[in-house]
Amino acid sequence: MVYADHAATTALSKRALVAALPFLQGEYGNASSAYVFGKRARKAIERARRQVAEAVGAATSEIVFTAGGSEGNNMVLRGAADRAWCAGKCAHIVVSVIEHPSVLASCRALERLGARIDYVPVSQEGRVAVESVATALSEETCLVSVMLANNEVGTVQDIATIAELLKERGVPLHADAVQAVGHIPVDVKTLGVTYLTASGHKFGGMKGTGFLWQKKGAELPPLISGGGQESGRRAGTENTAGIVALGEALTESVERMQEDAVRLRGLVAYTLQMIQREMPEVRVHGAGKEHLPGLLNIGVPGVRGESLVHLLDLKGICVSAASACSAGTDAPSHVLLAMGYSEREAMEALRISYGRENTQEDAERITEEIVRAVQKLRALGR
């Protein structure tokens, strides 16, 4: 098998597994317990908190462990709206049209509760213009949410410039950094954001783990109530093994980031070059300088991406036609539609996302099989 869908999930790193194993077996104490057995779990969690804080340039007190990016996104959006309503204000939130479904679905739910949501457009490269954000702002804006890196096309946004605009207006900014953390440099102070969310399984940690960074003084009401865990910010017994794995995986990813990025950009460049040599008509979605290093989204005219995925799967190659959260819906990508592509073009999308274990031989095999699959589908009129 050749796995090239790392934007969907990554393998648990061996280093993270070794760190987590004791807490899956003998060290199973509850981190909230007062005795030594539980305190060892607490110590491990706090070490992971320090690792995460160091990786993103934050204070440890600002890190809240969650069950993943979707929970973190919900916590920020719903928390910001709740805080506005409690203050007797209208909850006005501004988001980009290419956000992750966990953001867009939360916004639709908040609209049903009376919030006002403005959706700002993007360019054909998938970029949010600062001017568009400025136009959408009002006196009642309680939050702006723009993802740092897009999960489908890999475009990296100029979050720092948006943050500078909002700082002048006193409006908090949330960045969904699920695809960015562990893959490109992420520093909350440099970005200028108020909230940042991430997910462990995107950078070699376990599924079902993540974290929310919230700037000191901008704390949100908990999404999950019922306990004092995470300093009262997120109820529920901590997933000690998962948190330990997340901290170790993130530390490892940051240590390897520069080396991995150079290699992954090389694999992407080679893949695109070889595909376009055989099929010069192939489009690149989200091309641009600021881009995730291992992600390539292309469109093959006249060939459905989903059909390519199935043929490649038969050859033992794992790629995708859309984000994992949208797979199987048989609907065009909302990201590509927002970027100005037609429904037909959006259905032609194929996403290849390389990761740490991929090699030049993998890229060669993928490109060869894509070309063969396209020839077969065109011959069949599909």
Coordinates of C-alpha atoms in Angstrom, one line a residue:
M1 CA 0.0 0.0 0.0
V2 CA 1.1 3.5 -0.8
Y3 CA -0.6 6.0 1.6
A4 CA -0.8 9.5 0.3
D5 CA -3.7 11.0 2.2
H6 CA -2.0 12.6 5.2
A7 CA -4.3 15.5 5.2
A8 CA -7.0 13.1 6.3
T9 CA -4.9 11.4 9.0
T10 CA -1.3 10.4 9.8
A11 CA 0.2 7.3 11.4
L12 CA 0.9 7.4 15.1
S13 CA 4.6 8.1 15.3
K14 CA 6.8 5.4 17.0
R15 CA 8.1 8.0 19.4
A16 CA 4.6 9.1 20.4
L17 CA 3.6 5.4 20.8
V18 CA 6.5 4.7 23.1
A19 CA 5.7 7.7 25.3
A20 CA 2.0 6.8 25.5
L21 CA 2.3 3.0 26.1
P22 CA 2.8 3.2 29.9
F23 CA -0.5 5.1 30.2
L24 CA -2.4 2.5 28.1
Q25 CA -1.2 -0.3 30.4
G26 CA 0.2 0.0 34.0
E27 CA -0.1 3.8 34.5
Y28 CA -3.8 4.0 34.2
G29 CA -4.4 6.4 37.1
N30 CA -6.9 9.2 37.0
A31 CA -5.0 12.5 36.7
S32 CA -7.5 14.2 39.1
S33 CA -6.8 11.7 41.9
A34 CA -5.0 12.9 45.0
Y35 CA -2.7 9.9 45.4
V36 CA 0.7 9.2 43.8
F37 CA -0.7 6.8 41.2
G38 CA -3.0 9.6 39.8
K39 CA -0.4 12.3 40.3
R40 CA 1.9 10.5 37.9
A41 CA -0.7 10.9 35.2
R42 CA -1.1 14.5 36.1
K43 CA 2.6 15.0 35.8
A44 CA 2.6 13.5 32.3
I45 CA -0.3 15.7 31.2
E46 CA 1.4 18.8 32.3
R47 CA 4.6 17.8 30.6
A48 CA 2.6 17.4 27.3
R49 CA 1.1 20.9 28.0
R50 CA 4.6 22.4 28.2
Q51 CA 5.5 20.6 25.0
V52 CA 2.5 22.1 23.2
A53 CA 3.0 25.5 24.6
E54 CA 6.6 25.6 23.5
A55 CA 5.7 24.4 20.0
V56 CA 3.3 27.3 19.4
G57 CA 4.9 30.0 21.5
A58 CA 2.3 30.1 24.2
A59 CA 2.1 29.9 28.0
T60 CA 1.1 26.6 29.5
S61 CA -1.9 28.1 31.2
E62 CA -3.3 29.0 27.8
I63 CA -3.5 25.4 26.5
V64 CA -6.7 23.4 26.8
F65 CA -6.7 19.8 25.7
T66 CA -9.7 18.7 23.7
A67 CA -10.9 15.6 21.7
G68 CA -9.8 17.2 18.4
G69 CA -10.1 20.1 16.0
S70 CA -13.9 19.9 15.6
E71 CA -14.4 20.2 19.4
G72 CA -12.0 23.1 19.6
N73 CA -13.7 24.9 16.7
N74 CA -17.2 24.4 18.3
M75 CA -15.9 25.6 21.6
V76 CA -14.6 28.9 20.1
L77 CA -17.6 29.7 17.9
R78 CA -20.3 28.7 20.4
G79 CA -18.3 30.2 23.3
A80 CA -17.9 33.6 21.5
A81 CA -21.6 33.7 20.7
D82 CA -22.6 32.7 24.2
R83 CA -20.4 35.4 25.7
A84 CA -21.9 38.0 23.4
W85 CA -25.5 37.0 24.3
C86 CA -24.7 37.0 28.0
A87 CA -23.5 40.6 27.6
G88 CA -26.8 41.5 26.0
K89 CA -25.3 41.9 22.5
C90 CA -26.0 40.4 19.1
A91 CA -23.6 37.7 18.2
H92 CA -22.1 38.6 14.8
I93 CA -19.4 36.3 13.5
V94 CA -17.4 36.6 10.3
V95 CA -15.9 33.5 8.7
S96 CA -14.4 32.6 5.3
V97 CA -16.5 30.5 2.9
I98 CA -13.8 27.8 2.7
E99 CA -13.7 26.8 6.4
H100 CA -13.8 23.3 7.7
P101 CA -17.3 21.8 8.1
S102 CA -17.0 21.9 11.9
V103 CA -16.8 25.7 11.6
L104 CA -19.5 26.1 8.9
A105 CA -21.9 23.7 10.6
S106 CA -21.5 25.5 13.9
C107 CA -22.2 28.8 12.2
R108 CA -25.4 27.4 10.7
A109 CA -26.5 26.1 14.1
L110 CA -25.8 29.5 15.7
E111 CA -27.8 31.2 13.0
R112 CA -30.8 29.1 14.0
L113 CA -30.3 30.5 17.5
G114 CA -30.3 34.1 16.3
A115 CA -26.6 34.8 15.6
R116 CA -25.7 36.8 12.5
I117 CA -23.0 35.2 10.3
D118 CA -21.2 36.9 7.4
Y119 CA -19.3 34.6 5.0
V120 CA -16.3 36.4 3.3
P121 CA -15.3 35.2 -0.2
V122 CA -11.9 34.0 -1.4
S123 CA -9.8 34.4 -4.6
Q124 CA -9.3 31.6 -7.1
E125 CA -6.1 30.7 -5.2
G126 CA -8.3 30.3 -2.1
R127 CA -7.1 33.4 -0.3
V128 CA -9.1 35.6 2.0
A129 CA -8.6 39.3 1.2
V130 CA -8.1 41.6 4.3
E131 CA -10.4 44.1 2.6
S132 CA -13.2 41.5 2.5
V133 CA -12.9 40.9 6.2
A134 CA -12.9 44.7 6.9
T135 CA -16.0 45.2 4.9
A136 CA -17.9 42.5 6.8
L137 CA -17.1 43.9 10.3
S138 CA -19.7 45.7 12.3
E139 CA -20.0 47.1 15.8
E140 CA -21.5 43.8 17.0
T141 CA -18.8 41.5 15.6
C142 CA -17.7 39.2 18.4
L143 CA -15.4 36.9 16.4
V144 CA -13.7 36.4 13.1
S145 CA -12.7 32.8 12.2
V146 CA -10.3 32.2 9.3
M147 CA -8.4 28.9 8.9
L148 CA -4.6 29.1 8.8
A149 CA -4.2 26.4 6.1
N150 CA -6.9 24.9 4.0
N151 CA -7.5 21.1 4.3
E152 CA -8.4 20.6 0.6
V153 CA -6.2 22.8 -1.4
G154 CA -3.4 23.7 1.1
T155 CA -3.5 27.5 0.8
V156 CA -2.0 29.3 3.8
Q157 CA -3.7 32.5 4.7
D158 CA -2.1 35.8 5.8
I159 CA -3.5 35.5 9.3
A160 CA -1.1 38.1 10.7
T161 CA -2.3 40.9 8.5
I162 CA -6.0 40.0 9.3
A163 CA -5.1 40.0 13.0
E164 CA -3.5 43.5 12.7
L165 CA -6.8 44.8 11.2
L166 CA -8.8 43.2 14.0
K167 CA -6.5 44.4 16.8
E168 CA -7.4 48.0 15.8
R169 CA -11.1 47.1 16.1
G170 CA -10.8 45.1 19.3
V171 CA -12.3 42.0 17.6
P172 CA -10.9 38.5 18.5
L173 CA -9.6 36.2 15.8
H174 CA -9.7 32.4 15.7
A175 CA -7.5 30.4 13.4
D176 CA -8.3 26.7 12.7
A177 CA -4.7 25.5 12.4
V178 CA -5.5 21.8 12.2
Q179 CA -3.7 21.3 8.9
A180 CA -0.9 23.7 9.8
V181 CA 0.4 22.8 13.3
G182 CA 3.3 20.3 13.0
H183 CA 3.8 21.1 9.3
I184 CA 4.6 24.8 9.0
P185 CA 5.9 27.2 11.7
V186 CA 3.0 28.3 14.0
D187 CA 3.6 30.9 16.6
V188 CA 0.5 32.4 18.3
K189 CA 2.3 35.7 19.0
T190 CA 3.6 36.1 15.5
L191 CA 0.1 35.3 14.1
G192 CA -1.6 37.7 16.5
V193 CA -4.6 35.4 17.0
T194 CA -6.8 35.2 20.0
Y195 CA -7.7 31.5 19.6
L196 CA -6.0 28.6 17.8
T197 CA -7.2 25.0 17.4
A198 CA -5.3 21.9 16.4
S199 CA -5.8 18.1 16.2
G200 CA -3.2 15.5 17.2
H201 CA -3.8 12.9 14.5
K202 CA -2.7 15.3 11.8
F203 CA 0.9 15.4 13.0
G204 CA 1.6 11.8 14.3
G205 CA -0.5 11.8 17.4
M206 CA -3.6 9.8 18.3
K207 CA -7.1 10.3 16.9
G208 CA -9.5 11.8 19.4
T209 CA -6.9 14.3 20.8
G210 CA -6.4 18.0 20.2
F211 CA -5.8 21.3 21.8
L212 CA -7.2 24.8 22.0
W213 CA -5.0 27.8 22.7
Q214 CA -6.9 30.8 24.1
K215 CA -5.1 34.0 24.8
K216 CA -4.9 35.0 28.5
G217 CA -7.8 37.3 29.3
A218 CA -9.9 35.9 26.4
E219 CA -11.1 32.7 28.0
L220 CA -14.3 31.2 26.8
P221 CA -17.1 29.4 28.7
P222 CA -16.7 25.6 28.5
L223 CA -18.5 23.7 25.8
I224 CA -18.6 20.6 28.0
S225 CA -19.6 21.1 31.6
G226 CA -19.7 18.8 34.6
G227 CA -16.2 18.7 36.0
G228 CA -13.1 20.7 37.0
Q229 CA -10.7 19.2 34.5
E230 CA -8.5 21.5 32.4
S231 CA -8.8 24.2 35.1
G232 CA -12.6 24.1 34.7
R233 CA -12.4 24.8 31.0
R234 CA -13.3 21.4 29.6
A235 CA -15.0 18.7 31.7
G236 CA -14.2 15.0 31.4
T237 CA -11.5 12.7 32.6
E238 CA -8.4 13.4 30.6
N239 CA -7.2 11.0 27.9
T240 CA -3.7 10.7 29.4
A241 CA -2.2 8.4 26.8
G242 CA -3.6 10.5 24.0
I243 CA -2.4 13.7 25.5
V244 CA 1.1 12.3 26.1
A245 CA 1.2 11.1 22.5
L246 CA 0.1 14.5 21.2
G247 CA 2.8 16.3 23.1
E248 CA 5.6 14.0 22.0
A249 CA 4.4 13.9 18.3
L250 CA 4.2 17.6 18.1
T251 CA 7.7 18.0 19.6
E252 CA 9.0 15.5 17.1
S253 CA 7.2 17.2 14.2
V254 CA 8.6 20.6 15.1
E255 CA 12.1 19.1 15.3
R256 CA 11.8 17.6 11.9
M257 CA 9.7 20.3 10.3
Q258 CA 12.3 22.0 8.1
E259 CA 13.8 18.8 6.8
D260 CA 10.4 17.2 6.1
A261 CA 9.1 20.3 4.4
V262 CA 12.0 20.4 1.9
R263 CA 11.5 16.7 1.0
L264 CA 7.7 17.0 0.8
R265 CA 7.9 20.0 -1.5
G266 CA 10.2 18.0 -3.7
L267 CA 7.7 15.1 -3.9
V268 CA 4.9 17.4 -4.8
A269 CA 6.9 19.2 -7.5
Y270 CA 8.0 15.9 -9.0
T271 CA 4.5 14.5 -9.0
L272 CA 3.0 17.5 -10.7
Q273 CA 5.8 17.7 -13.2
M274 CA 5.4 14.0 -14.2
I275 CA 1.6 14.3 -14.4
Q276 CA 1.6 17.4 -16.5
R277 CA 4.2 16.0 -18.8
E278 CA 1.7 13.3 -19.8
M279 CA -1.4 15.5 -19.3
P280 CA -0.6 19.2 -19.7
E281 CA -4.2 20.1 -19.4
V282 CA -4.3 19.1 -15.7
R283 CA -5.2 22.0 -13.4
V284 CA -3.6 22.8 -10.0
H285 CA -6.1 24.0 -7.4
G286 CA -4.8 26.5 -4.8
A287 CA -1.4 27.1 -6.4
G288 CA 0.7 29.8 -4.8
K289 CA 3.8 30.6 -2.8
E290 CA 2.2 30.2 0.7
H291 CA 1.2 26.6 0.7
L292 CA 1.3 23.4 2.8
P293 CA 4.5 21.5 1.8
G294 CA 3.0 18.1 1.1
L295 CA -0.4 18.8 -0.4
L296 CA -1.3 18.8 -4.1
N297 CA -4.9 19.2 -5.4
I298 CA -5.4 18.8 -9.1
G299 CA -8.2 18.5 -11.6
V300 CA -8.2 16.3 -14.6
P301 CA -10.6 17.6 -17.2
G302 CA -13.4 15.1 -18.0
V303 CA -12.5 12.7 -15.2
R304 CA -14.3 12.5 -11.9
G305 CA -11.9 12.5 -8.9
E306 CA -14.0 9.9 -7.1
S307 CA -13.6 7.5 -10.0
L308 CA -9.8 8.0 -9.9
V309 CA -9.8 7.3 -6.2
H310 CA -11.5 4.0 -6.7
L311 CA -9.2 2.9 -9.5
L312 CA -6.1 3.9 -7.5
D313 CA -7.4 2.1 -4.5
L314 CA -7.5 -1.1 -6.5
K315 CA -3.8 -0.6 -7.1
G316 CA -3.1 -0.1 -3.4
I317 CA -2.8 3.7 -3.5
C318 CA -4.7 5.9 -1.0
V319 CA -5.5 9.4 -2.1
S320 CA -8.8 11.3 -1.9
A321 CA -11.2 13.3 -4.0
A322 CA -12.2 15.7 -1.1
S323 CA -11.6 16.2 2.6
A324 CA -12.2 13.1 4.8
C325 CA -15.1 14.9 6.4
S326 CA -16.8 15.2 3.0
A327 CA -15.9 11.9 1.5
G328 CA -18.8 9.8 0.2
T329 CA -21.3 12.7 -0.1
D330 CA -21.0 12.8 -3.9
A331 CA -21.3 16.6 -3.8
P332 CA -18.8 19.1 -5.2
S333 CA -16.3 20.6 -2.9
H334 CA -17.6 23.8 -1.3
V335 CA -14.0 25.0 -1.2
L336 CA -13.5 24.7 -5.0
L337 CA -16.9 26.2 -5.7
A338 CA -16.0 29.2 -3.5
M339 CA -12.8 29.5 -5.5
G340 CA -14.8 30.0 -8.7
Y341 CA -14.7 26.5 -10.2
S342 CA -17.8 25.0 -11.8
E343 CA -19.6 22.0 -10.2
R344 CA -18.1 19.8 -12.9
E345 CA -14.6 21.1 -12.3
A346 CA -15.0 20.7 -8.5
M347 CA -16.0 17.0 -9.0
E348 CA -12.8 16.5 -11.0
A349 CA -10.6 17.2 -7.9
L350 CA -8.0 14.8 -6.7
R351 CA -6.0 15.4 -3.5
I352 CA -2.6 13.9 -2.9
S353 CA -1.1 14.7 0.5
Y354 CA 2.4 13.3 1.2
G355 CA 3.8 12.6 4.7
R356 CA 6.9 11.6 6.6
E357 CA 7.1 8.0 5.3
N358 CA 6.5 8.7 1.6
T359 CA 9.4 8.2 -0.8
Q360 CA 10.4 9.1 -4.3
E361 CA 9.4 5.6 -5.3
D362 CA 5.9 6.3 -3.9
A363 CA 5.6 9.5 -6.0
E364 CA 6.8 7.6 -9.1
R365 CA 4.2 4.9 -8.6
I366 CA 1.4 7.3 -7.9
T367 CA 2.1 9.4 -11.0
E368 CA 2.3 6.3 -13.2
E369 CA -1.0 4.9 -11.8
I370 CA -2.8 8.2 -12.1
V371 CA -1.9 8.5 -15.8
R372 CA -3.0 4.9 -16.4
A373 CA -6.3 5.4 -14.6
V374 CA -7.0 8.6 -16.5
Q375 CA -6.4 6.8 -19.8
K376 CA -8.7 4.0 -18.8
L377 CA -11.5 6.3 -17.6
R378 CA -11.3 8.4 -20.7
A379 CA -11.5 5.3 -22.9
L380 CA -14.6 4.3 -21.0
G381 CA -16.1 7.8 -21.3
R382 CA -16.0 8.5 -17.5

